[in-house]
Structure formats: C-alpha cells, structure tokens
PDB file of N, CA and C in Angstrom:
ATOM      1  N   MET A   1     149.972 162.567  54.174  1.00 58.00           N
ATOM      2  CA  MET A   1     149.505 163.984  54.659  1.00 58.00           C
ATOM      3  C   MET A   1     148.267 164.369  53.790  1.00 58.00           C
ATOM      4  N   ARG A   2     147.274 164.991  54.294  1.00 64.00           N
ATOM      5  CA  ARG A   2     146.042 165.273  53.581  1.00 64.00           C
ATOM      6  C   ARG A   2     146.258 166.809  53.262  1.00 64.00           C
ATOM      7  N   PRO A   3     145.884 167.015  51.874  1.00 66.00           N
ATOM      8  CA  PRO A   3     146.051 168.286  51.310  1.00 66.00           C
ATOM      9  C   PRO A   3     144.999 169.241  51.996  1.00 66.00           C
ATOM     10  N   TYR A   4     145.440 170.189  52.477  1.00 61.00           N
ATOM     11  CA  TYR A   4     144.511 171.443  53.086  1.00 61.00           C
ATOM     12  C   TYR A   4     144.657 172.677  52.250  1.00 61.00           C
ATOM     13  N   LEU A   5     143.519 173.449  52.201  1.00 61.00           N
ATOM     14  CA  LEU A   5     143.472 174.541  51.650  1.00 61.00           C
ATOM     15  C   LEU A   5     144.325 175.634  52.639  1.00 61.00           C
ATOM     16  N   ILE A   6     144.883 176.675  52.244  1.00 63.00           N
ATOM     17  CA  ILE A   6     145.693 177.574  52.958  1.00 63.00           C
ATOM     18  C   ILE A   6     144.907 177.978  54.174  1.00 63.00           C
ATOM     19  N   THR A   7     143.546 178.331  54.017  1.00 65.00           N
ATOM     20  CA  THR A   7     142.740 178.938  55.268  1.00 65.00           C
ATOM     21  C   THR A   7     142.328 177.590  56.077  1.00 65.00           C
ATOM     22  N   ALA A   8     142.340 176.287  55.634  1.00 66.00           N
ATOM     23  CA  ALA A   8     141.739 175.238  56.261  1.00 66.00           C
ATOM     24  C   ALA A   8     142.897 174.208  57.242  1.00 66.00           C
ATOM     25  N   LYS A   9     144.001 174.920  57.528  1.00 72.00           N
ATOM     26  CA  LYS A   9     144.994 174.213  58.227  1.00 72.00           C
ATOM     27  C   LYS A   9     144.567 173.756  59.665  1.00 72.00           C
ATOM     28  N   PRO A  10     145.081 172.591  60.298  1.00 73.00           N
ATOM     29  CA  PRO A  10     144.602 172.010  61.453  1.00 73.00           C
ATOM     30  C   PRO A  10     145.151 173.086  62.458  1.00 73.00           C
ATOM     31  N   GLY A  11     144.284 173.357  63.503  1.00 83.00           N
ATOM     32  CA  GLY A  11     144.499 174.097  64.403  1.00 83.00           C
ATOM     33  C   GLY A  11     145.462 173.836  65.495  1.00 83.00           C
ATOM     34  N   ARG A  12     145.906 174.945  66.180  1.00 87.00           N
ATOM     35  CA  ARG A  12     147.130 174.639  67.118  1.00 87.00           C
ATOM     36  C   ARG A  12     146.757 173.472  68.128  1.00 87.00           C
ATOM     37  N   LEU A  13     145.525 173.512  68.629  1.00 89.00           N
ATOM     38  CA  LEU A  13     145.211 172.416  69.742  1.00 89.00           C
ATOM     39  C   LEU A  13     145.263 171.041  68.919  1.00 89.00           C
ATOM     40  N   ASN A  14     144.930 171.038  67.667  1.00 89.00           N
ATOM     41  CA  ASN A  14     144.883 169.674  66.930  1.00 89.00           C
ATOM     42  C   ASN A  14     146.109 169.083  66.851  1.00 89.00           C
ATOM     43  N   ARG A  15     147.099 170.137  66.424  1.00 90.00           N
ATOM     44  CA  ARG A  15     148.364 169.676  66.357  1.00 90.00           C
ATOM     45  C   ARG A  15     149.216 169.321  67.705  1.00 90.00           C
ATOM     46  N   VAL A  16     148.901 170.032  68.512  1.00 92.00           N
ATOM     47  CA  VAL A  16     149.479 169.734  70.003  1.00 92.00           C
ATOM     48  C   VAL A  16     149.020 168.284  70.378  1.00 92.00           C
ATOM     49  N   ALA A  17     147.694 168.254  70.201  1.00 93.00           N
ATOM     50  CA  ALA A  17     147.017 166.963  70.574  1.00 93.00           C
ATOM     51  C   ALA A  17     147.821 165.764  69.991  1.00 93.00           C
ATOM     52  N   ARG A  18     147.892 165.822  68.599  1.00 93.00           N
ATOM     53  CA  ARG A  18     148.637 164.752  67.713  1.00 93.00           C
ATOM     54  C   ARG A  18     149.928 164.571  68.350  1.00 93.00           C
ATOM     55  N   TRP A  19     150.670 165.673  68.457  1.00 94.00           N
ATOM     56  CA  TRP A  19     152.021 165.617  68.922  1.00 94.00           C
ATOM     57  C   TRP A  19     152.190 164.683  70.328  1.00 94.00           C
ATOM     58  N   ALA A  20     151.263 165.300  71.198  1.00 95.00           N
ATOM     59  CA  ALA A  20     151.207 164.638  72.546  1.00 95.00           C
ATOM     60  C   ALA A  20     150.824 163.017  72.352  1.00 95.00           C
ATOM     61  N   GLY A  21     149.969 162.998  71.494  1.00 94.00           N
ATOM     62  CA  GLY A  21     149.663 161.472  71.376  1.00 94.00           C
ATOM     63  C   GLY A  21     150.670 160.553  70.794  1.00 94.00           C
ATOM     64  N   ARG A  22     151.338 161.254  69.807  1.00 96.00           N
ATOM     65  CA  ARG A  22     152.596 160.229  69.290  1.00 96.00           C
ATOM     66  C   ARG A  22     153.696 160.104  70.436  1.00 96.00           C
ATOM     67  N   TRP A  23     153.882 161.130  71.232  1.00 97.00           N
ATOM     68  CA  TRP A  23     154.839 160.932  72.238  1.00 97.00           C
ATOM     69  C   TRP A  23     154.397 159.817  73.278  1.00 97.00           C
ATOM     70  N   VAL A  24     153.215 159.818  73.643  1.00 97.00           N
ATOM     71  CA  VAL A  24     152.510 159.101  74.721  1.00 97.00           C
ATOM     72  C   VAL A  24     152.725 157.602  74.094  1.00 97.00           C
ATOM     73  N   LEU A  25     152.385 157.383  72.768  1.00 96.00           N
ATOM     74  CA  LEU A  25     152.576 156.076  72.261  1.00 96.00           C
ATOM     75  C   LEU A  25     154.081 155.527  72.181  1.00 96.00           C
ATOM     76  N   LYS A  26     154.893 156.493  71.831  1.00 97.00           N
ATOM     77  CA  LYS A  26     156.244 156.038  71.897  1.00 97.00           C
ATOM     78  C   LYS A  26     156.736 155.944  73.275  1.00 97.00           C
ATOM     79  N   SER A  27     156.406 156.682  74.211  1.00 97.00           N
ATOM     80  CA  SER A  27     156.827 156.363  75.606  1.00 97.00           C
ATOM     81  C   SER A  27     156.180 155.056  76.049  1.00 97.00           C
ATOM     82  N   LEU A  28     154.912 154.748  75.684  1.00 97.00           N
ATOM     83  CA  LEU A  28     154.419 153.305  76.267  1.00 97.00           C
ATOM     84  C   LEU A  28     155.227 152.262  75.565  1.00 97.00           C
ATOM     85  N   ALA A  29     155.442 152.317  74.201  1.00 97.00           N
ATOM     86  CA  ALA A  29     156.418 151.184  73.544  1.00 97.00           C
ATOM     87  C   ALA A  29     157.670 151.193  74.256  1.00 97.00           C
ATOM     88  N   LEU A  30     158.215 152.295  74.700  1.00 97.00           N
ATOM     89  CA  LEU A  30     159.745 152.298  75.225  1.00 97.00           C
ATOM     90  C   LEU A  30     159.480 151.492  76.695  1.00 97.00           C
ATOM     91  N   ALA A  31     158.435 151.892  77.354  1.00 97.00           N
ATOM     92  CA  ALA A  31     158.185 151.136  78.543  1.00 97.00           C
ATOM     93  C   ALA A  31     158.153 149.720  78.560  1.00 97.00           C
ATOM     94  N   VAL A  32     157.223 149.238  77.523  1.00 97.00           N
ATOM     95  CA  VAL A  32     157.133 147.704  77.338  1.00 97.00           C
ATOM     96  C   VAL A  32     158.377 147.164  76.949  1.00 97.00           C
ATOM     97  N   MET A  33     159.289 147.752  76.144  1.00 97.00           N
ATOM     98  CA  MET A  33     160.524 147.347  75.780  1.00 97.00           C
ATOM     99  C   MET A  33     161.544 147.250  77.041  1.00 97.00           C
ATOM    100  N   VAL A  34     161.574 148.262  77.868  1.00 97.00           N
ATOM    101  CA  VAL A  34     162.274 148.200  78.851  1.00 97.00           C
ATOM    102  C   VAL A  34     161.702 146.969  80.041  1.00 97.00           C
ATOM    103  N   GLY A  35     160.688 146.944  80.117  1.00 97.00           N
ATOM    104  CA  GLY A  35     159.907 146.031  81.051  1.00 97.00           C
ATOM    105  C   GLY A  35     160.500 144.460  80.518  1.00 97.00           C
ATOM    106  N   LEU A  36     160.261 144.282  79.042  1.00 97.00           N
ATOM    107  CA  LEU A  36     160.564 142.956  78.681  1.00 97.00           C
ATOM    108  C   LEU A  36     162.111 142.699  78.769  1.00 97.00           C
ATOM    109  N   GLY A  37     162.941 143.735  78.559  1.00 96.00           N
ATOM    110  CA  GLY A  37     164.282 143.494  78.716  1.00 96.00           C
ATOM    111  C   GLY A  37     164.719 143.403  80.130  1.00 96.00           C
ATOM    112  N   ALA A  38     164.030 143.943  81.109  1.00 96.00           N
ATOM    113  CA  ALA A  38     164.440 143.595  82.499  1.00 96.00           C
ATOM    114  C   ALA A  38     164.012 142.242  82.839  1.00 96.00           C
ATOM    115  N   LEU A  39     162.917 141.807  82.283  1.00 96.00           N
ATOM    116  CA  LEU A  39     162.391 140.474  82.409  1.00 96.00           C
ATOM    117  C   LEU A  39     163.624 139.378  82.054  1.00 96.00           C
ATOM    118  N   VAL A  40     163.944 139.533  80.627  1.00 95.00           N
ATOM    119  CA  VAL A  40     164.994 138.675  80.164  1.00 95.00           C
ATOM    120  C   VAL A  40     166.149 138.715  80.929  1.00 95.00           C
ATOM    121  N   PHE A  41     166.606 140.002  81.276  1.00 95.00           N
ATOM    122  CA  PHE A  41     167.844 140.086  82.112  1.00 95.00           C
ATOM    123  C   PHE A  41     167.752 139.196  83.303  1.00 95.00           C
ATOM    124  N   VAL A  42     166.508 139.276  84.187  1.00 94.00           N
ATOM    125  CA  VAL A  42     166.484 138.419  85.502  1.00 94.00           C
ATOM    126  C   VAL A  42     166.432 137.012  85.023  1.00 94.00           C
ATOM    127  N   VAL A  43     165.825 136.664  84.111  1.00 91.00           N
ATOM    128  CA  VAL A  43     165.668 135.237  83.800  1.00 91.00           C
ATOM    129  C   VAL A  43     167.134 134.663  83.485  1.00 91.00           C
ATOM    130  N   ARG A  44     167.959 135.428  82.549  1.00 92.00           N
ATOM    131  CA  ARG A  44     169.289 135.058  82.364  1.00 92.00           C
ATOM    132  C   ARG A  44     170.269 134.989  83.399  1.00 92.00           C
ATOM    133  N   CYS A  45     169.994 135.861  84.367  1.00 93.00           N
ATOM    134  CA  CYS A  45     170.711 136.108  85.661  1.00 93.00           C
ATOM    135  C   CYS A  45     170.379 134.958  86.740  1.00 93.00           C
ATOM    136  N   ALA A  46     169.289 134.407  86.597  1.00 92.00           N
ATOM    137  CA  ALA A  46     168.808 133.320  87.471  1.00 92.00           C
ATOM    138  C   ALA A  46     169.320 131.941  87.034  1.00 92.00           C
ATOM    139  N   ARG A  47     169.626 131.995  85.676  1.00 90.00           N
ATOM    140  CA  ARG A  47     170.066 130.560  85.179  1.00 90.00           C
ATOM    141  C   ARG A  47     171.172 129.925  85.833  1.00 90.00           C
ATOM    142  N   PRO A  48     172.316 130.523  86.256  1.00 90.00           N
ATOM    143  CA  PRO A  48     173.208 129.730  86.878  1.00 90.00           C
ATOM    144  C   PRO A  48     172.686 129.441  88.468  1.00 90.00           C
ATOM    145  N   VAL A  49     171.807 130.024  89.261  1.00 91.00           N
ATOM    146  CA  VAL A  49     171.190 129.700  90.347  1.00 91.00           C
ATOM    147  C   VAL A  49     170.521 128.449  90.120  1.00 91.00           C
ATOM    148  N   THR A  50     169.701 128.371  89.060  1.00 88.00           N
ATOM    149  CA  THR A  50     168.677 127.497  88.746  1.00 88.00           C
ATOM    150  C   THR A  50     169.600 126.143  88.464  1.00 88.00           C
ATOM    151  N   ASN A  51     170.585 126.294  87.757  1.00 88.00           N
ATOM    152  CA  ASN A  51     171.573 125.154  87.486  1.00 88.00           C
ATOM    153  C   ASN A  51     172.220 124.518  88.750  1.00 88.00           C
ATOM    154  N   TYR A  52     172.547 125.527  89.611  1.00 91.00           N
ATOM    155  CA  TYR A  52     173.152 124.879  90.843  1.00 91.00           C
ATOM    156  C   TYR A  52     172.131 124.191  91.745  1.00 91.00           C
ATOM    157  N   LEU A  53     170.913 124.873  91.706  1.00 89.00           N
ATOM    158  CA  LEU A  53     169.926 124.088  92.672  1.00 89.00           C
ATOM    159  C   LEU A  53     169.578 122.819  92.018  1.00 89.00           C
ATOM    160  N   ALA A  54     169.395 122.706  90.856  1.00 85.00           N
ATOM    161  CA  ALA A  54     169.154 121.409  90.182  1.00 85.00           C
ATOM    162  C   ALA A  54     170.199 120.414  90.580  1.00 85.00           C
ATOM    163  N   THR A  55     171.366 120.806  90.323  1.00 87.00           N
ATOM    164  CA  THR A  55     172.486 119.859  90.662  1.00 87.00           C
ATOM    165  C   THR A  55     172.416 119.377  92.074  1.00 87.00           C
ATOM    166  N   ARG A  56     172.251 120.369  92.961  1.00 90.00           N
ATOM    167  CA  ARG A  56     172.157 120.060  94.390  1.00 90.00           C
ATOM    168  C   ARG A  56     170.969 119.094  94.886  1.00 90.00           C
ATOM    169  N   ALA A  57     169.696 119.366  94.120  1.00 87.00           N
ATOM    170  CA  ALA A  57     168.588 118.506  94.094  1.00 87.00           C
ATOM    171  C   ALA A  57     168.893 117.012  93.803  1.00 87.00           C
ATOM    172  N   ALA A  58     169.494 116.960  92.571  1.00 84.00           N
ATOM    173  CA  ALA A  58     169.875 115.551  92.111  1.00 84.00           C
ATOM    174  C   ALA A  58     170.932 114.968  93.128  1.00 84.00           C
ATOM    175  N   TRP A  59     171.787 115.668  93.639  1.00 87.00           N
ATOM    176  CA  TRP A  59     172.759 114.975  94.535  1.00 87.00           C
ATOM    177  C   TRP A  59     171.976 114.674  95.761  1.00 87.00           C
ATOM    178  N   LEU A  60     171.194 115.457  96.328  1.00 88.00           N
ATOM    179  CA  LEU A  60     170.309 115.108  97.350  1.00 88.00           C
ATOM    180  C   LEU A  60     169.537 113.887  97.256  1.00 88.00           C
ATOM    181  N   GLU A  61     168.857 113.915  96.046  1.00 85.00           N
ATOM    182  CA  GLU A  61     167.991 112.743  95.703  1.00 85.00           C
ATOM    183  C   GLU A  61     168.952 111.424  95.720  1.00 85.00           C
ATOM    184  N   LEU A  62     170.085 111.547  95.084  1.00 85.00           N
ATOM    185  CA  LEU A  62     170.957 110.409  95.067  1.00 85.00           C
ATOM    186  C   LEU A  62     171.374 109.926  96.561  1.00 85.00           C
ATOM    187  N   TRP A  63     171.728 110.911  97.106  1.00 88.00           N
ATOM    188  CA  TRP A  63     172.098 110.559  98.640  1.00 88.00           C
ATOM    189  C   TRP A  63     171.007 109.884  99.484  1.00 88.00           C
ATOM    190  N   ALA A  64     169.631 110.454  99.288  1.00 87.00           N
ATOM    191  CA  ALA A  64     168.502 109.996 100.084  1.00 87.00           C
ATOM    192  C   ALA A  64     168.215 108.542  99.389  1.00 87.00           C
ATOM    193  N   ALA A  65     168.478 108.267  98.246  1.00 85.00           N
ATOM    194  CA  ALA A  65     168.198 106.999  97.618  1.00 85.00           C
ATOM    195  C   ALA A  65     169.278 105.844  98.196  1.00 85.00           C
ATOM    196  N   SER A  66     170.511 106.462  98.381  1.00 87.00           N
ATOM    197  CA  SER A  66     171.447 105.419  99.066  1.00 87.00           C
ATOM    198  C   SER A  66     171.250 105.154 100.446  1.00 87.00           C
ATOM    199  N   VAL A  67     170.539 106.026 101.270  1.00 88.00           N
ATOM    200  CA  VAL A  67     170.467 106.016 102.671  1.00 88.00           C
ATOM    201  C   VAL A  67     169.030 105.225 102.809  1.00 88.00           C
ATOM    202  N   THR A  68     168.164 105.333 102.032  1.00 87.00           N
ATOM    203  CA  THR A  68     166.877 104.557 102.263  1.00 87.00           C
ATOM    204  C   THR A  68     166.813 103.325 101.465  1.00 87.00           C
ATOM    205  N   GLY A  69     167.514 103.142 100.467  1.00 84.00           N
ATOM    206  CA  GLY A  69     167.306 102.033  99.573  1.00 84.00           C
ATOM    207  C   GLY A  69     166.280 101.924  98.379  1.00 84.00           C
ATOM    208  N   ILE A  70     165.716 103.247  98.347  1.00 81.00           N
ATOM    209  CA  ILE A  70     164.708 103.476  97.316  1.00 81.00           C
ATOM    210  C   ILE A  70     165.317 104.030  96.111  1.00 81.00           C
ATOM    211  N   ASP A  71     164.844 103.435  95.016  1.00 80.00           N
ATOM    212  CA  ASP A  71     165.565 103.911  93.676  1.00 80.00           C
ATOM    213  C   ASP A  71     165.253 105.402  93.402  1.00 80.00           C
ATOM    214  N   PRO A  72     166.179 106.136  92.905  1.00 77.00           N
ATOM    215  CA  PRO A  72     165.751 107.613  92.566  1.00 77.00           C
ATOM    216  C   PRO A  72     164.861 107.548  91.361  1.00 77.00           C
ATOM    217  N   VAL A  73     163.808 108.412  91.538  1.00 78.00           N
ATOM    218  CA  VAL A  73     162.731 108.439  90.522  1.00 78.00           C
ATOM    219  C   VAL A  73     163.066 109.740  89.575  1.00 78.00           C
ATOM    220  N   GLY A  74     163.881 110.615  89.870  1.00 75.00           N
ATOM    221  CA  GLY A  74     164.201 111.760  89.036  1.00 75.00           C
ATOM    222  C   GLY A  74     164.750 111.574  87.804  1.00 75.00           C
ATOM    223  N   ALA A  75     165.728 110.468  87.773  1.00 70.00           N
ATOM    224  CA  ALA A  75     166.440 110.152  86.543  1.00 70.00           C
ATOM    225  C   ALA A  75     165.522 109.590  85.520  1.00 70.00           C
ATOM    226  N   ALA A  76     164.507 108.576  85.994  1.00 71.00           N
ATOM    227  CA  ALA A  76     163.537 108.097  85.200  1.00 71.00           C
ATOM    228  C   ALA A  76     162.595 109.162  84.570  1.00 71.00           C
ATOM    229  N   VAL A  77     162.124 110.019  85.547  1.00 75.00           N
ATOM    230  CA  VAL A  77     161.130 111.026  85.039  1.00 75.00           C
ATOM    231  C   VAL A  77     161.970 112.030  84.046  1.00 75.00           C
ATOM    232  N   GLY A  78     163.156 112.398  84.395  1.00 74.00           N
ATOM    233  CA  GLY A  78     163.795 113.263  83.581  1.00 74.00           C
ATOM    234  C   GLY A  78     164.141 112.678  82.229  1.00 74.00           C
ATOM    235  N   SER A  79     164.458 111.515  82.115  1.00 73.00           N
ATOM    236  CA  SER A  79     164.608 110.895  80.718  1.00 73.00           C
ATOM    237  C   SER A  79     163.593 110.629  79.984  1.00 73.00           C
ATOM    238  N   GLY A  80     162.269 110.292  80.603  1.00 76.00           N
ATOM    239  CA  GLY A  80     161.119 110.438  79.889  1.00 76.00           C
ATOM    240  C   GLY A  80     160.640 111.621  79.331  1.00 76.00           C
ATOM    241  N   LEU A  81     160.991 112.734  80.244  1.00 76.00           N
ATOM    242  CA  LEU A  81     160.705 114.054  79.659  1.00 76.00           C
ATOM    243  C   LEU A  81     161.552 114.418  78.422  1.00 76.00           C
ATOM    244  N   THR A  82     162.773 114.167  78.674  1.00 77.00           N
ATOM    245  CA  THR A  82     163.767 114.420  77.554  1.00 77.00           C
ATOM    246  C   THR A  82     163.203 113.762  76.329  1.00 77.00           C
ATOM    247  N   ASP A  83     163.071 112.423  76.330  1.00 80.00           N
ATOM    248  CA  ASP A  83     162.600 111.884  75.204  1.00 80.00           C
ATOM    249  C   ASP A  83     161.353 112.383  74.609  1.00 80.00           C
ATOM    250  N   GLU A  84     160.427 112.813  75.312  1.00 81.00           N
ATOM    251  CA  GLU A  84     159.231 113.394  74.789  1.00 81.00           C
ATOM    252  C   GLU A  84     159.524 114.714  74.063  1.00 81.00           C
ATOM    253  N   PHE A  85     160.406 115.686  74.811  1.00 79.00           N
ATOM    254  CA  PHE A  85     160.643 116.774  74.285  1.00 79.00           C
ATOM    255  C   PHE A  85     161.465 116.437  72.736  1.00 79.00           C
ATOM    256  N   ILE A  86     162.410 115.598  72.693  1.00 81.00           N
ATOM    257  CA  ILE A  86     162.922 115.340  71.424  1.00 81.00           C
ATOM    258  C   ILE A  86     161.943 114.912  70.447  1.00 81.00           C
ATOM    259  N   ARG A  87     161.134 113.864  70.820  1.00 83.00           N
ATOM    260  CA  ARG A  87     159.985 113.565  69.766  1.00 83.00           C
ATOM    261  C   ARG A  87     159.174 114.816  69.410  1.00 83.00           C
ATOM    262  N   GLU A  88     158.760 115.746  70.209  1.00 81.00           N
ATOM    263  CA  GLU A  88     158.029 116.919  69.859  1.00 81.00           C
ATOM    264  C   GLU A  88     158.669 117.820  69.083  1.00 81.00           C
ATOM    265  N   PHE A  89     160.018 118.042  69.426  1.00 79.00           N
ATOM    266  CA  PHE A  89     160.861 118.966  68.586  1.00 79.00           C
ATOM    267  C   PHE A  89     160.924 118.473  67.088  1.00 79.00           C
ATOM    268  N   HIS A  90     161.347 116.956  67.064  1.00 76.00           N
ATOM    269  CA  HIS A  90     161.546 116.531  65.726  1.00 76.00           C
ATOM    270  C   HIS A  90     160.079 116.559  65.032  1.00 76.00           C
ATOM    271  N   ARG A  91     158.988 116.292  65.565  1.00 74.00           N
ATOM    272  CA  ARG A  91     157.647 116.428  64.939  1.00 74.00           C
ATOM    273  C   ARG A  91     157.582 117.661  64.265  1.00 74.00           C
ATOM    274  N   ALA A  92     157.814 118.815  65.172  1.00 71.00           N
ATOM    275  CA  ALA A  92     157.693 120.132  64.796  1.00 71.00           C
ATOM    276  C   ALA A  92     158.577 120.662  63.711  1.00 71.00           C
ATOM    277  N   ARG A  93     159.618 120.071  63.700  1.00 71.00           N
ATOM    278  CA  ARG A  93     160.714 120.518  62.788  1.00 71.00           C
ATOM    279  C   ARG A  93     160.507 119.848  61.500  1.00 71.00           C
ATOM    280  N   THR A  94     160.021 118.684  61.363  1.00 74.00           N
ATOM    281  CA  THR A  94     159.946 117.930  60.058  1.00 74.00           C
ATOM    282  C   THR A  94     158.481 118.098  59.625  1.00 74.00           C
ATOM    283  N   GLY A  95     157.626 118.561  60.347  1.00 67.00           N
ATOM    284  CA  GLY A  95     156.224 118.818  59.971  1.00 67.00           C
ATOM    285  C   GLY A  95     155.922 120.108  59.429  1.00 67.00           C
ATOM    286  N   ALA A  96     156.685 121.088  59.549  1.00 58.00           N
ATOM    287  CA  ALA A  96     156.581 122.572  59.405  1.00 58.00           C
ATOM    288  C   ALA A  96     156.394 122.685  57.811  1.00 58.00           C
ATOM    289  N   ASN A  97     155.402 123.520  57.526  1.00 59.00           N
ATOM    290  CA  ASN A  97     155.418 124.028  56.148  1.00 59.00           C
ATOM    291  C   ASN A  97     156.279 124.989  55.808  1.00 59.00           C
ATOM    292  N   VAL A  98     157.124 125.015  54.836  1.00 49.00           N
ATOM    293  CA  VAL A  98     158.186 125.877  54.407  1.00 49.00           C
ATOM    294  C   VAL A  98     157.620 126.566  53.227  1.00 49.00           C
TER     295      VAL A  98
END
C-alpha cells in the first residue's frame, strides 16, 4: 500500500477501475484453468477408445499379414520406437543436473 495523505486518497473512479481490473484478471485465469481442465478431461476419456482402436489396428495388420504373406511392419517399427524412447528417457534421467 502507498501511504496517502488524508486529502490525497485515490478517487472513486480509480478504485472502481482497480477492482474491475482485478476481477477481470481473476476471471481470465479461471477461464484458462477451466479450458485446460476440459482438455485434460477429453484426453483422459479418449484413452480407452485410443487403446481399443490401436488393438484393432494391430489385429487387422496381423490378419492382413496372414492373408497376403507380407510380414507385419508395425511390430518392428513399434519396437524401434520403444527402444528409442527408453534410451532418451534414460539419457534425460541420468544426465539431469540435480
């Protein structure tokens, strides 16, 4: 707080403007938090659908491989990605400055 003389208090308009500004900022912060919460909720609710679709896609690839005689490539690509993620995670975990 700034010390004011008795005769130099902020005017009513100044106080109202500050009060309104504070509430606008609080409202915007609340809106951002609600928006992020809604996004997280949607992503978490979509996880079972994503898992189901991934399982069905893997099954479809294996079925197509058995019908056509071409080896499935999803398993090879997936295992390579998994190995790379493990290496990167280990590098980030052991190389972090604590």
